[in-house]
Short mmCIF file of C-alpha atoms in Angstrom, two decimals:
data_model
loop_
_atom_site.label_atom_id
_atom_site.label_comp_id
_atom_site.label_asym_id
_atom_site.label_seq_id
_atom_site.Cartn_x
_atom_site.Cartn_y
_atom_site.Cartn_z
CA UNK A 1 18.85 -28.17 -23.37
CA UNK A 2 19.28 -26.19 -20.47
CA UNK A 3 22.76 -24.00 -19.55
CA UNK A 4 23.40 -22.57 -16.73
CA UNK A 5 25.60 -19.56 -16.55
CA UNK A 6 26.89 -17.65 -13.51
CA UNK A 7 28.50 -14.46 -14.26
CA UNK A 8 29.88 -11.92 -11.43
CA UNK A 9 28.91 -8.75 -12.25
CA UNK A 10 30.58 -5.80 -10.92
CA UNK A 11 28.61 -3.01 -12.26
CA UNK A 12 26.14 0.00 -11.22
CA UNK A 13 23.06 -1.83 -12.52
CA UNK A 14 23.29 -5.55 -12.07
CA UNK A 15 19.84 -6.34 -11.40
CA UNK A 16 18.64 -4.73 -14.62
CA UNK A 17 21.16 -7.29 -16.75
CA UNK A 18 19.99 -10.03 -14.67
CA UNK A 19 16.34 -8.82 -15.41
CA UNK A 20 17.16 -8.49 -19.30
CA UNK A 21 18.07 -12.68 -19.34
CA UNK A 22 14.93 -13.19 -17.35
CA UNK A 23 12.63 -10.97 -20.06
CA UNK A 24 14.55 -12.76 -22.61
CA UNK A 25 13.63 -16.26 -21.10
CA UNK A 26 10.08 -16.08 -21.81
CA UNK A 27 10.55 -15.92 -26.30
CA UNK A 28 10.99 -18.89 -28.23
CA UNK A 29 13.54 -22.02 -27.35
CA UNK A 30 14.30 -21.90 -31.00
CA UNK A 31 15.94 -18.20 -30.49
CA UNK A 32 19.60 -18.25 -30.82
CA UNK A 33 21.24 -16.50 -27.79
CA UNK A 34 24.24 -14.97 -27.38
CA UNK A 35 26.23 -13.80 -24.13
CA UNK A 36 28.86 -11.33 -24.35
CA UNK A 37 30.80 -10.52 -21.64
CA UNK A 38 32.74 -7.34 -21.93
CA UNK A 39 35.80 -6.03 -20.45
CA UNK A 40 35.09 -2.43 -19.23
CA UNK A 41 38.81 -1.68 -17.12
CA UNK A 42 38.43 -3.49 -14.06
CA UNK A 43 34.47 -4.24 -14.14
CA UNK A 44 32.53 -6.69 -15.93
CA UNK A 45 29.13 -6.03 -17.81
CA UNK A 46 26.60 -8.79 -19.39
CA UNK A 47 24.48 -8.07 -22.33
CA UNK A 48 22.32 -10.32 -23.54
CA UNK A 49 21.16 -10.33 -27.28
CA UNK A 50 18.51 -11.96 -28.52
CA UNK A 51 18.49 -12.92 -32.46
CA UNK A 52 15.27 -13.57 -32.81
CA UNK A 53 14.10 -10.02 -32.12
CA UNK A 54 16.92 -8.34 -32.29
CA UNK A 55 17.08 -6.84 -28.34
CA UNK A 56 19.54 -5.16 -26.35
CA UNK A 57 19.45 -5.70 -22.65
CA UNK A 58 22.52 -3.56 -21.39
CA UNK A 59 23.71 -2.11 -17.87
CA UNK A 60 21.79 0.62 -16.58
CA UNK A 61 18.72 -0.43 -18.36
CA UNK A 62 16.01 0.98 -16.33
CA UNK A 63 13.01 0.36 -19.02
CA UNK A 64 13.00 3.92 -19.87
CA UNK A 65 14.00 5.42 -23.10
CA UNK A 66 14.53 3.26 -26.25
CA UNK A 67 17.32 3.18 -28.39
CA UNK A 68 15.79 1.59 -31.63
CA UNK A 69 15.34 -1.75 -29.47
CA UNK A 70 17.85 -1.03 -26.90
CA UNK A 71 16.76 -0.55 -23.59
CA UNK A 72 18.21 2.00 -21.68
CA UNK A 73 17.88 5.36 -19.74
CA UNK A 74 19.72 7.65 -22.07
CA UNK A 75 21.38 7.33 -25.73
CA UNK A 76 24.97 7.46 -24.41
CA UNK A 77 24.18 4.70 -21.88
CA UNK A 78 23.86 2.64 -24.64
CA UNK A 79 27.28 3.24 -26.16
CA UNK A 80 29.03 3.43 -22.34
CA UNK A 81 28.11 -0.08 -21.82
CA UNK A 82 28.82 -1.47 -24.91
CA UNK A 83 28.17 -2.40 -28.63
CA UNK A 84 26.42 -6.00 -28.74
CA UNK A 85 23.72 -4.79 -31.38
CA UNK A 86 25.48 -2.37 -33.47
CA UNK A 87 22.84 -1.90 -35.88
CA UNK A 88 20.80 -0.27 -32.69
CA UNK A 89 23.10 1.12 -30.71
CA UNK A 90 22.37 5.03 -31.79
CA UNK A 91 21.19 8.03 -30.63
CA UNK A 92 17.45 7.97 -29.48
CA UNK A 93 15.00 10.10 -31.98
CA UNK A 94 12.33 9.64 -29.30
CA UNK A 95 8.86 8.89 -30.50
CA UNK A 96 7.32 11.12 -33.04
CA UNK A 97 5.16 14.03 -32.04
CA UNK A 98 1.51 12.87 -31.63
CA UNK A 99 -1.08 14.11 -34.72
CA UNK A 100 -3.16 16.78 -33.20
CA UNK A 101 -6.79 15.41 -31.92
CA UNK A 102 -9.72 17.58 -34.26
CA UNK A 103 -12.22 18.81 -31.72
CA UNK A 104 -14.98 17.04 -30.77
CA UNK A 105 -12.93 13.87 -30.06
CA UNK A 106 -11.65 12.57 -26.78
CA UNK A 107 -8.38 13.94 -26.22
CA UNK A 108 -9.03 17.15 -27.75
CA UNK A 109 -7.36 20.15 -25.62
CA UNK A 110 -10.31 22.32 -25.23
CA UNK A 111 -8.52 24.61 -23.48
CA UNK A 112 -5.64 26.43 -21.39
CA UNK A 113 -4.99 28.83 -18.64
CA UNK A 114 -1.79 30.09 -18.28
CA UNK A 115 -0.03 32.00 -14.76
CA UNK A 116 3.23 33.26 -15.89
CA UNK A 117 5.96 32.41 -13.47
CA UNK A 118 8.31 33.79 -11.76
CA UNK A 119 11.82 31.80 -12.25
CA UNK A 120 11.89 30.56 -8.62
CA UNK A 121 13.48 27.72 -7.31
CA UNK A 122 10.26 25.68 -6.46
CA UNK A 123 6.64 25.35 -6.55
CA UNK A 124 4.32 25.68 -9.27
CA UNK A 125 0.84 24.46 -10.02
CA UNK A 126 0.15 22.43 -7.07
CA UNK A 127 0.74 18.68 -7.40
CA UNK A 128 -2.45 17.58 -6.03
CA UNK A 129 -4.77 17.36 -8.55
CA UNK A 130 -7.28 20.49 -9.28
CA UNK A 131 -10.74 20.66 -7.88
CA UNK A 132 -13.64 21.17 -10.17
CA UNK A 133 -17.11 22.88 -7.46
CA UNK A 134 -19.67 24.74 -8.97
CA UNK A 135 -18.53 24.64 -12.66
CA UNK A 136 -15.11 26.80 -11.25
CA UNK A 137 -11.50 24.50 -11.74
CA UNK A 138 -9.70 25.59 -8.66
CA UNK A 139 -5.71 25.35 -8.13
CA UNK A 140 -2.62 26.70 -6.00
CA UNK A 141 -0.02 28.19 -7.53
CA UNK A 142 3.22 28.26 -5.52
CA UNK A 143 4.63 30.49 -8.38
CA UNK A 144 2.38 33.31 -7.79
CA UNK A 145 3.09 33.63 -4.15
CA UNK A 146 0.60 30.77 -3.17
CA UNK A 147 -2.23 31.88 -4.74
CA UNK A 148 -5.73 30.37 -5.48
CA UNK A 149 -7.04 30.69 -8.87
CA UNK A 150 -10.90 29.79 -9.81
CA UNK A 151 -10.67 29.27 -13.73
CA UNK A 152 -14.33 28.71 -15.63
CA UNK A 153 -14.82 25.36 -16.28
CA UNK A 154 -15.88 25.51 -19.76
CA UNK A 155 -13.76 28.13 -21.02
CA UNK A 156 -10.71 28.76 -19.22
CA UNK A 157 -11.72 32.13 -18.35
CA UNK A 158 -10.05 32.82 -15.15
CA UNK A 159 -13.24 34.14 -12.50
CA UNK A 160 -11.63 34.54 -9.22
CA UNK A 161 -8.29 34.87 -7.45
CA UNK A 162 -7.08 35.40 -3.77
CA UNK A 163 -3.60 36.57 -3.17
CA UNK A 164 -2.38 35.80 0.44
CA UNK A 165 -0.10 38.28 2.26
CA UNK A 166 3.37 37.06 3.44
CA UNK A 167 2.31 33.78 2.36
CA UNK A 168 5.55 31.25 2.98
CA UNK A 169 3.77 28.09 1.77
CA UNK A 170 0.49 26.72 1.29
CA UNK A 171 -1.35 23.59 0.80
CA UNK A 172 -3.10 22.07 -2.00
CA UNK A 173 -7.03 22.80 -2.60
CA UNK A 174 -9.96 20.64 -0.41
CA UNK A 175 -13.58 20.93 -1.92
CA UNK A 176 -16.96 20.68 -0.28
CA UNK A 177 -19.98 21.10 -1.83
CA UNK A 178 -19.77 24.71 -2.48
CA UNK A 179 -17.03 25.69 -0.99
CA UNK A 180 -13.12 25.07 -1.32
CA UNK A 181 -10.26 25.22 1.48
CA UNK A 182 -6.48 25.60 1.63
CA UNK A 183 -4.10 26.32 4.32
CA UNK A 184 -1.79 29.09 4.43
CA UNK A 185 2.13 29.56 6.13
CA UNK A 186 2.09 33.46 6.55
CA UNK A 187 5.61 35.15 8.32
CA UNK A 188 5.01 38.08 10.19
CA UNK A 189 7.91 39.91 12.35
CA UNK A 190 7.89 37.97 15.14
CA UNK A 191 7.22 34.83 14.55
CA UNK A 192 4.53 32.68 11.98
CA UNK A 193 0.92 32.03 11.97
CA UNK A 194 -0.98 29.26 10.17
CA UNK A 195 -4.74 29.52 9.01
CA UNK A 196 -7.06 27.40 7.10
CA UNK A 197 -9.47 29.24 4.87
CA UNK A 198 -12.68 28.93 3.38
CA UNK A 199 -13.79 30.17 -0.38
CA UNK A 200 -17.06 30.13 -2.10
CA UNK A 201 -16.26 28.49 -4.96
CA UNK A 202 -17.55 30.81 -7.37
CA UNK A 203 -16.73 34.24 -6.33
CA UNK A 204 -19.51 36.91 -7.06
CA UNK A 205 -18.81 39.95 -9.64
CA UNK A 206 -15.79 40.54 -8.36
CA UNK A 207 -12.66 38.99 -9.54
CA UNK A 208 -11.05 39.01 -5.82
CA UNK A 209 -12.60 36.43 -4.11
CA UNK A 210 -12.90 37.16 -0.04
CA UNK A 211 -13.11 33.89 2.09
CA UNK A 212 -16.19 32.98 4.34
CA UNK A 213 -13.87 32.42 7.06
CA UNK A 214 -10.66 32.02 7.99
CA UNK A 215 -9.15 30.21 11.35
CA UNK A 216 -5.70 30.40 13.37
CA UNK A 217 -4.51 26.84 14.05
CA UNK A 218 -2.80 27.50 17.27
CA UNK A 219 -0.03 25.09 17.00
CA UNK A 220 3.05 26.31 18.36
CA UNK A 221 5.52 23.55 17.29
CA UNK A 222 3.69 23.67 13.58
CA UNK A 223 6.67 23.30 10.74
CA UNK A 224 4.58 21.53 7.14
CA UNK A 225 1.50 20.98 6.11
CA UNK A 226 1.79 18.14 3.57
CA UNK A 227 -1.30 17.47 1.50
CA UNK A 228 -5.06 19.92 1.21
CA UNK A 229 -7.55 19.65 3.53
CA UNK A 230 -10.40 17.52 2.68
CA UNK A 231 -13.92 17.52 3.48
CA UNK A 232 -16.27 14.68 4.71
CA UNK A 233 -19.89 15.14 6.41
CA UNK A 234 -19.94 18.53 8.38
CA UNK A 235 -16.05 18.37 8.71
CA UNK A 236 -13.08 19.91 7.40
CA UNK A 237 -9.43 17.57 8.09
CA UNK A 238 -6.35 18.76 8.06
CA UNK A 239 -2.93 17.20 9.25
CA UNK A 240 -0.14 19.16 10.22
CA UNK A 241 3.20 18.11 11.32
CA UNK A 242 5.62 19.97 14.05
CA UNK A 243 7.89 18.77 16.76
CA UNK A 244 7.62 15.15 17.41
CA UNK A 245 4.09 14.25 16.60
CA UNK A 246 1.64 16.05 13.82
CA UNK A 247 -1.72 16.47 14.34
CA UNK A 248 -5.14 16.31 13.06
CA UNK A 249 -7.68 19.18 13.31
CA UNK A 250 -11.04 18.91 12.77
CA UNK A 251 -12.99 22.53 12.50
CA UNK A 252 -17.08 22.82 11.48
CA UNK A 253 -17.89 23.06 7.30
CA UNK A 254 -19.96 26.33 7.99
CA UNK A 255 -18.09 28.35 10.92
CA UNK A 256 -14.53 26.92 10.47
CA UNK A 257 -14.96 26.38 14.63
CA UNK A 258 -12.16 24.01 15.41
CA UNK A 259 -14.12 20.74 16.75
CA UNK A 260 -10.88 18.64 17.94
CA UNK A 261 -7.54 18.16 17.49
CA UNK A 262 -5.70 14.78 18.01
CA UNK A 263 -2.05 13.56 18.23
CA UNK A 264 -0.04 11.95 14.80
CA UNK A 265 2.52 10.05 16.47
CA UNK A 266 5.79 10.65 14.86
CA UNK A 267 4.22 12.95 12.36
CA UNK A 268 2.95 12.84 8.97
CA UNK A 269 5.28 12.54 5.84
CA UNK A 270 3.22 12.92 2.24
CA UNK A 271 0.53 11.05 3.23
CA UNK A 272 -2.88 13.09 3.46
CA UNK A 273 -6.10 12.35 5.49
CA UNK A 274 -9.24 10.62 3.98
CA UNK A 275 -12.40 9.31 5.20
CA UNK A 276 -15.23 7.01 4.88
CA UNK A 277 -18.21 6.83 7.54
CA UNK A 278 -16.15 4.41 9.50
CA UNK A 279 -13.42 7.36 10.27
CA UNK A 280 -10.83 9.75 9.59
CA UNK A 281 -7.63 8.12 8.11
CA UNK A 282 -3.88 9.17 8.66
CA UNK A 283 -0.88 7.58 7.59
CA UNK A 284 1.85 8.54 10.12
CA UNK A 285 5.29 8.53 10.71
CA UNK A 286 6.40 5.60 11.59
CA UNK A 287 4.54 3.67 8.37
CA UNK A 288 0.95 3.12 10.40
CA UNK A 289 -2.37 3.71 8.98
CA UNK A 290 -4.60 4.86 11.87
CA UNK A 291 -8.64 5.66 12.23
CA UNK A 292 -9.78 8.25 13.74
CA UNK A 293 -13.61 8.91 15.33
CA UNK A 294 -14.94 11.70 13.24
CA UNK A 295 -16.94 13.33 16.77
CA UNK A 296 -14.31 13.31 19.00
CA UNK A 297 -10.56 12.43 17.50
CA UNK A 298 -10.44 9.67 19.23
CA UNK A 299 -7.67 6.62 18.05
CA UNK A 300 -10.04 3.94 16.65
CA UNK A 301 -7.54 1.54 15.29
CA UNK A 302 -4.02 1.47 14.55
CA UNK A 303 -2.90 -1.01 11.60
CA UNK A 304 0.80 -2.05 11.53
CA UNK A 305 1.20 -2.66 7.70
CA UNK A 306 3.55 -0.54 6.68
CA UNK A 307 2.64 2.17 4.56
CA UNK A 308 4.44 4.00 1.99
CA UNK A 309 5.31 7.60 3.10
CA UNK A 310 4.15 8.83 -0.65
CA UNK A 311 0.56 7.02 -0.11
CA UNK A 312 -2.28 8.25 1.61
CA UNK A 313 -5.08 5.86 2.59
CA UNK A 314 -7.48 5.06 -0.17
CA UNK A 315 -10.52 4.05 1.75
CA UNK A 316 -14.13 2.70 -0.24
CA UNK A 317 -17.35 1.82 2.08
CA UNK A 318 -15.98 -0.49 3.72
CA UNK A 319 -11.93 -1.02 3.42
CA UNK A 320 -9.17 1.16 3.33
CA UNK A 321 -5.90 0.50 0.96
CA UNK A 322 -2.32 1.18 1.91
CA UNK A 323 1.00 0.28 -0.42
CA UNK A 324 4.27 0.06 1.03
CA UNK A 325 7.34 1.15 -0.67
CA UNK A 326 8.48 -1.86 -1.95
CA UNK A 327 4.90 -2.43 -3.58
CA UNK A 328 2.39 -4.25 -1.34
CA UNK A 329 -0.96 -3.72 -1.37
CA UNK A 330 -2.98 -4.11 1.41
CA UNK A 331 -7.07 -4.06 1.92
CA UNK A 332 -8.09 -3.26 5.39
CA UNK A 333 -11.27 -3.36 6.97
CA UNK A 334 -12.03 0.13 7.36
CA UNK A 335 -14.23 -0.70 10.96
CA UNK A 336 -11.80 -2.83 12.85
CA UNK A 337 -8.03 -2.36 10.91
CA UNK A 338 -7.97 -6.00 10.39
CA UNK A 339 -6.13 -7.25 7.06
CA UNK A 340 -8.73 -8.30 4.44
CA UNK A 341 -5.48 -9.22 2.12
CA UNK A 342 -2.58 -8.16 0.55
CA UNK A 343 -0.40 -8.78 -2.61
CA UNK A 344 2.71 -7.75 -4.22
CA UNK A 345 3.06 -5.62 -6.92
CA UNK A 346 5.80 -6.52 -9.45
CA UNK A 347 8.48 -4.25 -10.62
CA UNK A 348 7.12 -0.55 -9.02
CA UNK A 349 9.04 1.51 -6.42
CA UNK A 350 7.33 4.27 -4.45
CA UNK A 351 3.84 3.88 -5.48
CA UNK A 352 1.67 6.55 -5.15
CA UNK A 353 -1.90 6.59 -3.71
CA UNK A 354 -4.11 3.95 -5.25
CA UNK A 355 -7.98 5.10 -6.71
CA UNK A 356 -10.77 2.47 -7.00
CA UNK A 357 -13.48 2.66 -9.14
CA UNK A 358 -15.76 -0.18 -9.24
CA UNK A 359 -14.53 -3.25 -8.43
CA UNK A 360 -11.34 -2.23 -9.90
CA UNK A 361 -7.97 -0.21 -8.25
CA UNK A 362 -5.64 1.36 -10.65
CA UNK A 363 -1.89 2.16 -9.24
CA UNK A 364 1.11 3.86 -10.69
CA UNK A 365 4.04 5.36 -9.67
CA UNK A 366 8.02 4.98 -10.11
CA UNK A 367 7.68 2.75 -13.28
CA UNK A 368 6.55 3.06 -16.34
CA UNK A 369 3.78 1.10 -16.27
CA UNK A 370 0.03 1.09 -14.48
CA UNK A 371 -1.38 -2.01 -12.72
CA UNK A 372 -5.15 -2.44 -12.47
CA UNK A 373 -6.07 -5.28 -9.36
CA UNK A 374 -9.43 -6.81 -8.60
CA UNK A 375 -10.15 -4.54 -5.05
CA UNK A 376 -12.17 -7.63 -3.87
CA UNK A 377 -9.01 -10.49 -4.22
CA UNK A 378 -6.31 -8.42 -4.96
CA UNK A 379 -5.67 -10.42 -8.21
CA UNK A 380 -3.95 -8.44 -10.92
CA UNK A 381 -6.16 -7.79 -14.08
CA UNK A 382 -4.04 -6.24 -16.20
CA UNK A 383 -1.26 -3.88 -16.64
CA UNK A 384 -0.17 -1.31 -19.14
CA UNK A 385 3.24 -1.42 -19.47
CA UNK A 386 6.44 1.33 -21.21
CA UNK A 387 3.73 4.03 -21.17
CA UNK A 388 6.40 6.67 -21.05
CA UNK A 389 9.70 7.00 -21.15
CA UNK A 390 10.39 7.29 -17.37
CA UNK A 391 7.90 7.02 -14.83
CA UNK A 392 4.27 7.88 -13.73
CA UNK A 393 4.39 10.38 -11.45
CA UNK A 394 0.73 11.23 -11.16
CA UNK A 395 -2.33 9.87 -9.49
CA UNK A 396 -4.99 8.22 -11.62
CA UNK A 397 -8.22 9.41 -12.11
CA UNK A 398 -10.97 7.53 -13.53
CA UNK A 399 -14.95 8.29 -14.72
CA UNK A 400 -17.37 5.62 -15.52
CA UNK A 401 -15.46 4.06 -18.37
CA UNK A 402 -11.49 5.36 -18.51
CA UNK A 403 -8.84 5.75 -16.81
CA UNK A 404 -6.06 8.79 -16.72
CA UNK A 405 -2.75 9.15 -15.73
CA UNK A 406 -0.14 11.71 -16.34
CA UNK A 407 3.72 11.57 -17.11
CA UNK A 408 5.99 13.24 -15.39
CA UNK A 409 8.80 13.85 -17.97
CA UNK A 410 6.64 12.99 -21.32
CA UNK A 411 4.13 16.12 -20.42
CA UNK A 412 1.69 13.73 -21.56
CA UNK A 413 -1.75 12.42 -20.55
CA UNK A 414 -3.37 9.17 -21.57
CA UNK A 415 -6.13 7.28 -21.49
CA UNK A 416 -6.87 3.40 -21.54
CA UNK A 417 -10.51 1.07 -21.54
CA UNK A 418 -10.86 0.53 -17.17
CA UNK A 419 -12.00 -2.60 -18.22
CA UNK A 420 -9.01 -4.28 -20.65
CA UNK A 421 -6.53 -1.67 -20.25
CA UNK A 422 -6.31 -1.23 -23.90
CA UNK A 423 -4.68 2.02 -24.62
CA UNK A 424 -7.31 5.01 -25.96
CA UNK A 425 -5.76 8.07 -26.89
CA UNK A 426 -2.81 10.59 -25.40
CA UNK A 427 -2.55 14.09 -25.68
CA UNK A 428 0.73 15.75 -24.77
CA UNK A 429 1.51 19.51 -23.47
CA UNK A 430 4.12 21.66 -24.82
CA UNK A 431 6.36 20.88 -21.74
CA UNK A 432 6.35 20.19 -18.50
CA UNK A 433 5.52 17.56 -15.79
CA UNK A 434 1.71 16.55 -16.05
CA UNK A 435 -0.25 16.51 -12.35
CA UNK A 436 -2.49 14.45 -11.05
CA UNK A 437 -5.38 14.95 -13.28
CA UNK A 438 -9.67 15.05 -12.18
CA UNK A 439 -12.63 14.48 -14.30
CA UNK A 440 -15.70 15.89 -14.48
CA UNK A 441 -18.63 15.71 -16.86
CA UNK A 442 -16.79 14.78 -20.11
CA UNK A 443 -13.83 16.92 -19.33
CA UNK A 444 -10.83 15.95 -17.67
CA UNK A 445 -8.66 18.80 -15.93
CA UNK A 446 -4.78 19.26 -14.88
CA UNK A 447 -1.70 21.15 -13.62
CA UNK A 448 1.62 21.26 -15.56
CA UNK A 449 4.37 22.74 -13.76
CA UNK A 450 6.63 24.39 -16.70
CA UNK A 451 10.88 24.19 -15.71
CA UNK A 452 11.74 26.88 -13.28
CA UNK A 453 13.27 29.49 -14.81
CA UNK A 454 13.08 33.05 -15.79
CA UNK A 455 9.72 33.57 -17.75
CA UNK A 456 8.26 30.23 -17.08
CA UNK A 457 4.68 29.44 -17.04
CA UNK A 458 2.05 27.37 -15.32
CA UNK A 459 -0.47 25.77 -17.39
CA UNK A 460 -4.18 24.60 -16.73
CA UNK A 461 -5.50 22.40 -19.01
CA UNK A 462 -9.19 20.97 -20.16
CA UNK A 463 -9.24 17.60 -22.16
CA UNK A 464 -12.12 16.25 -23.71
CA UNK A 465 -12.68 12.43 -22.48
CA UNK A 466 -16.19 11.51 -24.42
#
């Protein structure tokens, strides 16, 4: 038998009721089900309860934090909208504190570097993920004035740092082979000057590390930088917006010469360069992904899938990947821009930047839950789904097996099989919103920016993975 009900809704969260009969659709026919409309003044609100398992699907559920097997955002959303499983409507214990991991077993904190902070109103261990050259972990701190910090790799033994003057802002950290490079806003009296900077990344005896060059970007109408600069061939990118358009600089590995500069039309927004030998990509403005000739800056293609302004271009040998907002993924052939394919992710907002590995692409973002897709059909493989209690607000990072991702309001990493997507092991920080993590010969490295108040503290942190 088969009923049909249509219910107006007025109510702040509509879809998510509507989305709690569809989840409950897909359990037994034999379930009893109950609708209960209740009065709340002059709106209307739907629950649905299930009594087979005993679920909860009330307004405002946004598949975020569990109230026994209620779910909704927060424990008093649960009573506001109503009491259709009495027995589960109560205040949210959260899950219990994870058992600490004994070393010498993956997700064992080896160890942590702390920068004490200093109560601003923004900033913090850099979002990016850390870079890991020459056995040194490298990071930006926005707390401590935009400073770089070289940490030792296998100890946490901080080697290096290099303190800017008058420095406004700064970008994340780009690595070479030896080398690293950030981007620094300094104010002066009269105005503001913008230079891109190059660091051996392990500094000599000294614990100030001076840069092997440095280079004004003479850009009058220069306001953001939005992502670190990255390194490809004999090239250092970096994008830079101002005035109408951004631009994209090119300047040599060794001498920090600039070798071109090119037009962003519109800008950039979040979106940072990358490159394959194909080209430079940019995602600009106005939702393009363009290609740019790594000799001479010239526009190669311009692709008019609309991109997400929180992705950057994820490009392999031979294909570049973009996501829009509203979650589709799209392969592009990296020499000509053409579209090799695209799909639609279900139930993500704001994606962030996809990684590949393998055949595989892993993507996360506003959800609680990470999707893996085939890279070749764009078939989903799996997904791991109510990883945290909000959303993943990290980018991935895998190594030949695993992959990572962080939580932003959990302050906890974890790990699941590439392959299956079968859940490994998590190891969670004392507080804070876990980076974008990186992973590096059985150790897997990351940023947590503490709250930011008086006495706060950034925290580095090394995981064992195998």
């Amino acid at each position: 038998v088969v009923v049909a009900v249509v219910v107006v809704v007025v109510s702040e969260c509509a879809f998510c009721c509507i989305r709690g009969l569809y989840n409950m659709s897909s359990v037994s026919i034999v379930g009893i089900v109950a609708l209960c409309l209740i009065q709340q003044g002059s709106s209307v609100s739907l629950v649905t309860l299930n009594n087979n398992n005993n679920s909860c699907f009330a307004p405002g559920c946004h598949c975020g934090q569990r109230c026994g097997d209620c779910w909704c955002d927060t424990p008093q959303r649960c009573a506001q909208y109503g009491n259709c499983c009495p027995d589960h409507d109560k205040a949210c214990p959260g899950p219990p504190p994870p058992k600490p991991i004994p070393p010498g077993h993956p997700g064992h904190i080896e160890w942590e570097y702390s920068e004490a902070g200093a109560g601003t109103s923004g900033g913090g261990i850099d979002n990016a993920a850390p870079v890991v050259v020459d056995n040194t972990v490298i990071f930006m701190s926005a707390f401590q004035k935009n400073s770089l910090f070289g940490v030792n790799a296998r100890n946490g033994k901080l080697q290096w740092s290099f303190s800017p003057e008058n420095a406004s802002s700064a970008t994340g950290v780009g690595a070479g082979s030896d080398a690293v490079y950030y981007a620094v806003h300094h104010t002066r009296t009269n105005g503001t000057d913008l230079f891109l900077y190059s660091f051996p990344a392990k500094s000599a005896l000294s614990k100030t590390n001076k840069p092997n060059w440095k280079t004004l970007i003479d850009f009058a109408e220069y306001t953001s930088t939005e992502g670190p600069p990255i390194v490809y061939g004999n090239n250092v990118y970096l994008a830079i917006n101002g005035g109408e358009n951004g631009a994209l600089y090119c300047f040599d590995v060794q001498s920090g010469m600039i070798k071109w500069r090119s037009n962003i039309t519109n800008g950039i927004t979040e979106s940072n360069p990358s490159a394959n030998d194909d080209g430079v990509f940019v995602g600009n403005g106005r939702g393009q992904t363009v290609s740019y000739n790594h000799d001479s800056g010239a526009i190669q293609w311009v692709s008019n899938e609309t991109a997400s302004s929180w992705v950057s271009p994820t490009p392999t040998s031979d294909a570049v990947y973009t996501l829009t907002s509203g979650g589709t993924l799209f392969s592009l052939d990296s020499k000509t821009g053409m579209k090799n394919w695209n799909t639609t992710l279900s139930d993500i907002y704001n994606p962030l930047t996809p990684t590949v590995s393998g055949d595989m692409i892993f993507i996360a973002g506003a959800t609680d839950t990470l999707f893996a897709y085939n890279i070749q059909t764009g078939k989903l493989v799996w997904t791991a789904p109510n990883i945290c209690q909000t959303h993943l607000w990290s980018i991935p990072a895998v190594d030949n097996n695993n992959v990572y991702i962080g939580s932003d309001t959990d302050h906890t990493l974890f790990a699941f099989n590439q392959a299956t997507g079968k859940p490994l092991w998590n190891t969670s920080a004392p507080s804070g919103a876990v980076r974008s993590p990186v992973v590096l010969k059985g150790s897997i490295y990351f940023g947590v920016n503490s709250p930011f108040a008086p006495g706060s503290s950034d925290k580095l942190y090394a995981i064992l993975t195998n």
